[in-house]
């Protein structure tokens, strides 16, 4: 099973959502789960994972982690060509490196020489790419999985659903 996760922040509360699906090509989720975290960690520039990881950990308690094959995060696994860890890498190490993590980002790295750790993919007729990073699986495989997800637009349907669910009924 695959889970895509995202977190949305209100004033004093965070809402974490997970969309669970069986295959990359699925058009419907198996389930959508949500959890809330009161008083999430304040944002610290360069340390985003400190804010997001605890929320994802709470959400994952609602799953049978042994059934999860891949975790998809909104963001990056690596932040530069030297493989500075991003949120996805911290999620990966949190689960002892046993579950591959794919990062899907809508904006480019600040580091223009990061192509060693990021793949740019285009979906549908969009001229705007998605930026894919991965740990625990080959980067080319990760990019192909996201490219093959259901939906005709830039952002795969289940990831768009995740984004909508995360922002619905704000924390």
Backbone as numpy.savetxt, mean C-alpha at the origin, in Angstrom:
# Nx Ny Nz CAx CAy CAz Cx Cy Cz
-4.18 -14.96 -0.20 -5.03 -13.79 -0.20 -4.13 -12.55 -0.20
-4.62 -11.50 -0.80 -3.91 -10.23 -0.91 -4.69 -9.19 -0.12
-3.98 -8.31 0.57 -4.66 -7.20 1.25 -3.98 -5.90 0.83
-4.80 -4.94 0.43 -4.33 -3.58 0.16 -4.77 -2.74 1.34
-3.87 -1.94 1.89 -4.16 -1.16 3.10 -3.89 0.32 2.89
-4.66 1.13 3.62 -4.46 2.58 3.58 -4.99 3.15 4.89
-4.53 4.34 5.22 -4.92 5.02 6.46 -5.30 6.46 6.13
-6.37 6.92 6.76 -6.82 8.30 6.61 -6.87 8.92 8.00
-6.40 10.16 8.12 -6.30 10.81 9.41 -7.32 11.92 9.58
-8.03 11.87 10.71 -8.88 12.96 11.14 -8.11 13.77 12.15
-8.81 14.59 12.90 -8.12 15.46 13.86 -7.41 14.67 14.96
-8.10 13.72 15.59 -7.51 12.94 16.68 -7.69 11.45 16.51
-7.99 11.03 15.29 -8.30 9.63 15.07 -7.89 9.25 13.65
-7.47 8.01 13.49 -7.11 7.49 12.17 -8.03 6.34 11.83
-8.41 6.26 10.57 -9.20 5.14 10.06 -8.32 4.34 9.11
-8.17 3.07 9.41 -7.40 2.16 8.56 -8.36 1.23 7.86
-8.12 0.99 6.58 -8.99 0.13 5.80 -8.13 -0.88 5.05
-8.66 -2.08 4.95 -8.03 -3.13 4.16 -9.02 -3.72 3.19
-8.62 -3.86 1.95 -9.43 -4.53 0.94 -8.75 -5.87 0.67
-9.48 -6.95 0.93 -8.96 -8.30 0.75 -9.46 -8.88 -0.57
-8.56 -9.50 -1.31 -8.95 -10.14 -2.56 -8.05 -11.34 -2.82
-8.56 -12.23 -3.66 -7.89 -13.51 -3.89 -6.85 -13.44 -5.01
-7.21 -12.83 -6.13 -6.34 -12.78 -7.30 -6.18 -11.34 -7.77
-5.06 -11.07 -8.41 -4.78 -9.71 -8.87 -5.82 -9.21 -9.84
-6.44 -10.10 -10.60 -7.41 -9.71 -11.63 -8.83 -9.56 -11.07
-9.03 -9.82 -9.78 -10.39 -9.78 -9.20 -11.03 -8.41 -9.38
-12.33 -8.43 -9.69 -13.09 -7.19 -9.85 -13.85 -6.80 -8.59
-13.93 -7.72 -7.64 -14.65 -7.47 -6.38 -13.79 -7.95 -5.22
-13.87 -7.24 -4.10 -13.11 -7.70 -2.94 -13.82 -8.88 -2.26
-13.04 -9.68 -1.56 -13.62 -10.72 -0.71 -14.24 -10.07 0.52
-13.57 -9.02 0.99 -14.03 -8.33 2.19 -13.36 -6.97 2.26
-13.98 -6.08 2.99 -13.40 -4.78 3.31 -13.46 -4.66 4.82
-12.30 -4.43 5.44 -12.23 -4.33 6.90 -11.75 -2.94 7.29
-12.11 -2.53 8.50 -11.69 -1.20 8.97 -11.42 -1.24 10.46
-10.50 -0.41 10.87 -10.22 -0.22 12.30 -9.92 1.25 12.54
-10.03 1.65 13.79 -9.79 3.04 14.16 -8.71 3.10 15.24
-7.88 4.10 15.14 -6.82 4.32 16.12 -6.98 5.72 16.68
-7.20 5.81 17.98 -7.30 7.11 18.63 -5.91 7.69 18.86
-5.81 8.98 18.76 -4.56 9.72 18.99 -3.36 9.10 18.27
-3.42 9.01 16.94 -2.27 8.45 16.23 -1.03 9.32 16.41
0.11 8.71 16.22 1.40 9.39 16.33 1.39 10.61 15.41
1.97 11.70 15.86 2.09 12.90 15.04 3.01 12.63 13.85
2.76 13.28 12.75 3.60 13.15 11.58 4.96 13.78 11.85
6.02 13.04 11.49 7.38 13.55 11.58 7.99 13.44 10.18
8.44 14.54 9.61 9.03 14.47 8.26 10.13 13.40 8.20
10.05 12.56 7.18 11.03 11.49 7.01 10.77 10.26 7.84
9.78 10.32 8.73 9.47 9.19 9.61 7.98 8.85 9.55
7.42 8.92 8.36 6.00 8.68 8.15 5.55 7.33 8.71
6.43 6.33 8.62 6.08 4.99 9.08 5.70 4.97 10.56
6.27 5.87 11.36 5.94 5.89 12.79 4.47 6.22 13.02
3.90 6.95 12.10 2.48 7.31 12.19 1.60 6.21 11.60
2.01 5.69 10.47 1.16 4.77 9.71 1.24 3.32 10.19
2.43 2.83 10.54 2.61 1.42 10.89 1.72 0.96 12.05
1.62 1.70 13.16 0.75 1.24 14.24 -0.71 1.09 13.81
-1.16 1.95 12.92 -2.54 1.86 12.42 -2.72 0.61 11.56
-1.73 0.30 10.73 -1.78 -0.89 9.90 -1.71 -2.14 10.78
-0.91 -2.11 11.82 -0.82 -3.25 12.74 -2.18 -3.54 13.39
-2.88 -2.50 13.78 -4.21 -2.69 14.37 -5.17 -3.29 13.36
-5.13 -2.80 12.14 -6.00 -3.32 11.09 -5.71 -4.80 10.84
-4.45 -5.16 10.77 -4.08 -6.53 10.45 -4.51 -7.52 11.53
-4.79 -7.05 12.72 -5.30 -7.93 13.78 -6.68 -8.49 13.42
-7.36 -7.84 12.46 -8.68 -8.30 12.04 -8.59 -9.38 10.96
-7.39 -9.77 10.58 -7.19 -10.79 9.53 -6.53 -12.02 10.13
-6.60 -13.10 9.38 -5.79 -14.28 9.69 -4.50 -14.08 8.90
-3.49 -13.55 9.56 -2.25 -13.16 8.90 -1.61 -14.33 8.15
-1.86 -15.54 8.62 -1.28 -16.71 7.94 -1.87 -16.92 6.55
-2.99 -16.28 6.26 -3.64 -16.41 4.95 -3.25 -15.30 3.98
-2.48 -14.34 4.44 -2.09 -13.19 3.60 -0.81 -13.53 2.84
-0.89 -13.43 1.51 0.26 -13.72 0.64 1.05 -12.46 0.28
0.35 -11.32 0.19 0.97 -10.07 -0.22 0.22 -8.91 0.43
0.97 -7.89 0.83 0.39 -6.66 1.35 0.73 -5.54 0.37
-0.29 -4.76 0.00 -0.09 -3.60 -0.88 -0.30 -2.35 -0.03
0.69 -1.46 -0.04 0.58 -0.21 0.72 0.51 0.98 -0.22
-0.12 2.03 0.25 -0.18 3.29 -0.47 1.09 4.05 -0.11
2.08 3.98 -0.96 3.35 4.63 -0.68 4.50 3.82 -1.23
5.66 4.01 -0.64 6.88 3.39 -1.13 7.43 2.35 -0.16
8.13 1.36 -0.72 8.89 0.40 0.06 10.27 1.01 0.35
10.86 1.62 -0.67 12.16 2.28 -0.53 12.02 3.73 -0.97
12.76 4.62 -0.29 12.63 6.04 -0.54 13.70 6.62 -1.46
14.74 5.84 -1.74 15.78 6.32 -2.65 16.58 5.14 -3.20
17.52 5.43 -4.07 18.29 4.36 -4.71 19.18 3.61 -3.73
19.47 4.21 -2.58 20.25 3.52 -1.56 19.38 2.61 -0.69
18.12 2.51 -1.04 17.13 1.68 -0.35 16.85 2.13 1.09
16.76 3.45 1.25 16.31 3.96 2.54 14.89 3.43 2.76
14.64 2.79 3.91 13.32 2.18 4.12 12.18 3.18 4.14
11.13 2.82 3.44 9.87 3.55 3.47 8.84 2.72 4.22
7.61 3.18 4.23 6.54 2.49 4.95 6.48 1.00 4.59
6.51 0.68 3.31 6.39 -0.72 2.89 7.47 -1.61 3.47
8.68 -1.09 3.57 9.77 -1.89 4.16 9.52 -2.14 5.64
9.01 -1.14 6.34 8.70 -1.33 7.76 7.56 -2.32 7.97
6.58 -2.31 7.07 5.51 -3.31 7.14 6.11 -4.69 6.92
6.98 -4.82 5.95 7.63 -6.10 5.64 8.41 -6.63 6.85
9.23 -5.80 7.45 10.02 -6.26 8.60 9.14 -6.51 9.82
8.03 -5.80 9.94 7.10 -6.03 11.05 6.57 -7.47 11.03
6.42 -8.03 9.84 5.94 -9.40 9.70 7.10 -10.35 9.38
8.26 -10.03 9.92 9.46 -10.86 9.88 9.90 -11.23 8.46
9.57 -10.38 7.50 9.98 -10.64 6.13 9.31 -11.84 5.51
8.18 -12.26 6.06 7.48 -13.45 5.55 6.39 -13.13 4.54
5.97 -11.87 4.46 4.90 -11.48 3.54 5.44 -10.39 2.62
5.49 -10.66 1.32 5.95 -9.63 0.39 5.07 -8.38 0.47
5.69 -7.23 0.24 4.98 -5.95 0.26 5.26 -5.21 -1.04
4.17 -4.69 -1.62 4.27 -3.85 -2.81 3.82 -2.45 -2.44
4.61 -1.47 -2.80 4.24 -0.07 -2.62 3.73 0.48 -3.93
2.58 1.15 -3.87 2.01 1.80 -5.05 1.86 3.28 -4.71
2.56 4.12 -5.44 2.53 5.56 -5.18 2.07 6.30 -6.43
1.40 7.44 -6.18 0.89 8.26 -7.29 1.85 9.36 -7.68
2.82 9.64 -6.81 3.79 10.70 -7.10 5.20 10.13 -7.14
6.06 10.79 -7.90 7.42 10.30 -8.13 8.32 10.55 -6.93
9.39 9.78 -6.89 10.47 9.99 -5.93 11.03 11.38 -6.12
11.59 11.92 -5.07 12.36 13.16 -5.21 13.71 12.85 -5.83
14.17 11.61 -5.62 15.46 11.13 -6.14 15.27 10.68 -7.59
15.78 11.44 -8.53 15.59 11.13 -9.95 16.39 9.91 -10.41
17.29 9.41 -9.57 18.11 8.27 -9.94 17.63 6.99 -9.26
16.37 6.92 -8.89 15.85 5.80 -8.11 15.34 4.65 -8.96
15.59 4.69 -10.27 15.00 3.64 -11.11 15.43 2.23 -10.74
16.51 2.08 -9.98 16.94 0.75 -9.55 15.94 0.13 -8.57
15.16 0.95 -7.88 14.23 0.42 -6.88 12.77 0.74 -7.17
12.49 1.38 -8.30 11.11 1.73 -8.63 10.83 1.41 -10.10
9.61 0.94 -10.35 9.16 0.74 -11.73 7.98 1.66 -11.96
8.01 2.30 -13.10 6.93 3.17 -13.51 6.02 2.37 -14.43
4.72 2.35 -14.12 3.78 1.65 -14.99 2.67 2.61 -15.42
2.12 2.31 -16.57 1.00 3.08 -17.10 -0.16 2.12 -17.29
-1.33 2.58 -16.93 -2.54 1.77 -17.06 -3.58 2.57 -17.83
-4.41 1.85 -18.57 -5.45 2.51 -19.32 -4.87 3.50 -20.31
-5.58 4.60 -20.49 -5.10 5.62 -21.44 -4.39 6.77 -20.72
-4.18 6.60 -19.43 -3.55 7.65 -18.64 -2.10 7.89 -19.09
-1.71 9.15 -19.08 -0.32 9.50 -19.35 0.44 9.73 -18.05
-0.28 9.57 -16.91 0.34 9.71 -15.60 0.64 8.31 -15.06
1.87 8.08 -14.65 2.23 6.74 -14.19 1.89 6.47 -12.72
1.99 5.20 -12.36 2.04 4.77 -10.97 3.48 4.34 -10.72
3.93 4.49 -9.49 5.30 4.16 -9.13 5.27 2.96 -8.19
5.92 1.88 -8.61 5.85 0.61 -7.90 7.20 0.30 -7.27
7.17 -0.08 -6.00 8.35 -0.58 -5.30 7.94 -1.87 -4.62
8.92 -2.70 -4.26 8.57 -3.99 -3.66 9.72 -4.54 -2.82
9.34 -5.39 -1.87 10.31 -6.16 -1.09 9.69 -7.53 -0.86
10.53 -8.56 -0.95 10.04 -9.92 -0.77 9.58 -10.55 -2.07
9.63 -9.81 -3.16 9.34 -10.33 -4.50 10.09 -9.48 -5.50
10.29 -10.02 -6.68 10.97 -9.28 -7.73 10.17 -8.04 -8.10
10.86 -6.95 -8.32 10.22 -5.69 -8.67 9.42 -5.81 -9.97
9.94 -6.53 -10.94 9.23 -6.70 -12.21 7.92 -7.47 -12.01
7.94 -8.45 -11.13 6.72 -9.22 -10.83 5.70 -8.32 -10.15
6.15 -7.54 -9.19 5.25 -6.62 -8.49 4.60 -5.64 -9.46
5.41 -5.07 -10.34 4.88 -4.11 -11.32 3.85 -4.78 -12.23
4.14 -6.01 -12.65 3.20 -6.74 -13.51 1.89 -7.03 -12.77
1.98 -7.36 -11.48 0.77 -7.65 -10.71 -0.13 -6.41 -10.66
0.44 -5.27 -10.36 -0.36 -4.04 -10.29 -0.88 -3.66 -11.68
-0.06 -3.80 -12.69 -0.49 -3.50 -14.06 -1.68 -4.37 -14.46
-1.71 -5.62 -14.00 -2.75 -6.56 -14.38 -4.01 -6.50 -13.51
-4.02 -5.63 -12.53 -5.22 -5.53 -11.69 -6.41 -5.06 -12.51
-7.58 -5.44 -12.07 -8.83 -5.10 -12.75 -9.04 -3.59 -12.81
-9.56 -3.13 -13.92 -9.91 -1.72 -14.09 -9.25 -1.14 -15.31
-9.94 -0.19 -15.91 -9.44 0.38 -17.15 -8.71 1.71 -16.95
-8.65 2.18 -15.73 -8.05 3.48 -15.47 -6.66 3.36 -14.85
-6.04 4.50 -14.66 -4.70 4.55 -14.08 -4.63 3.80 -12.77
-5.59 4.06 -11.92 -5.59 3.44 -10.59 -6.48 2.21 -10.63
-5.96 1.02 -10.31 -6.78 -0.19 -10.34 -8.06 -0.05 -9.50
-9.11 -0.69 -9.94 -10.42 -0.57 -9.30 -10.38 -0.85 -7.79
-9.75 -1.94 -7.36 -9.75 -2.27 -5.93 -8.94 -1.27 -5.11
-7.93 -0.67 -5.70 -7.18 0.36 -4.98 -7.98 1.66 -4.90
-8.75 1.94 -5.92 -9.66 3.10 -5.90 -10.74 2.88 -4.84
-11.29 1.67 -4.79 -12.28 1.33 -3.76 -11.68 1.51 -2.37
-10.45 1.06 -2.18 -9.76 1.23 -0.91 -9.69 2.70 -0.53
-9.27 3.53 -1.46 -9.16 4.96 -1.22 -10.51 5.56 -0.84
-11.57 5.16 -1.53 -12.91 5.66 -1.23 -13.36 5.22 0.16
-13.15 3.94 0.47 -13.58 3.41 1.76 -12.82 4.06 2.92
-11.55 4.35 2.68 -10.73 4.96 3.73 -11.25 6.35 4.07
-11.67 7.09 3.05 -12.12 8.47 3.27 -13.59 8.57 3.63
-14.36 7.49 3.43 -15.79 7.48 3.75 -15.96 7.45 5.27
-16.94 8.19 5.78 -17.19 8.28 7.21 -15.88 8.56 7.92
-15.41 9.74 7.73 -14.10 10.14 8.25 -14.00 9.92 9.76
-12.76 9.66 10.23 -12.54 9.37 11.66 -12.91 10.54 12.57
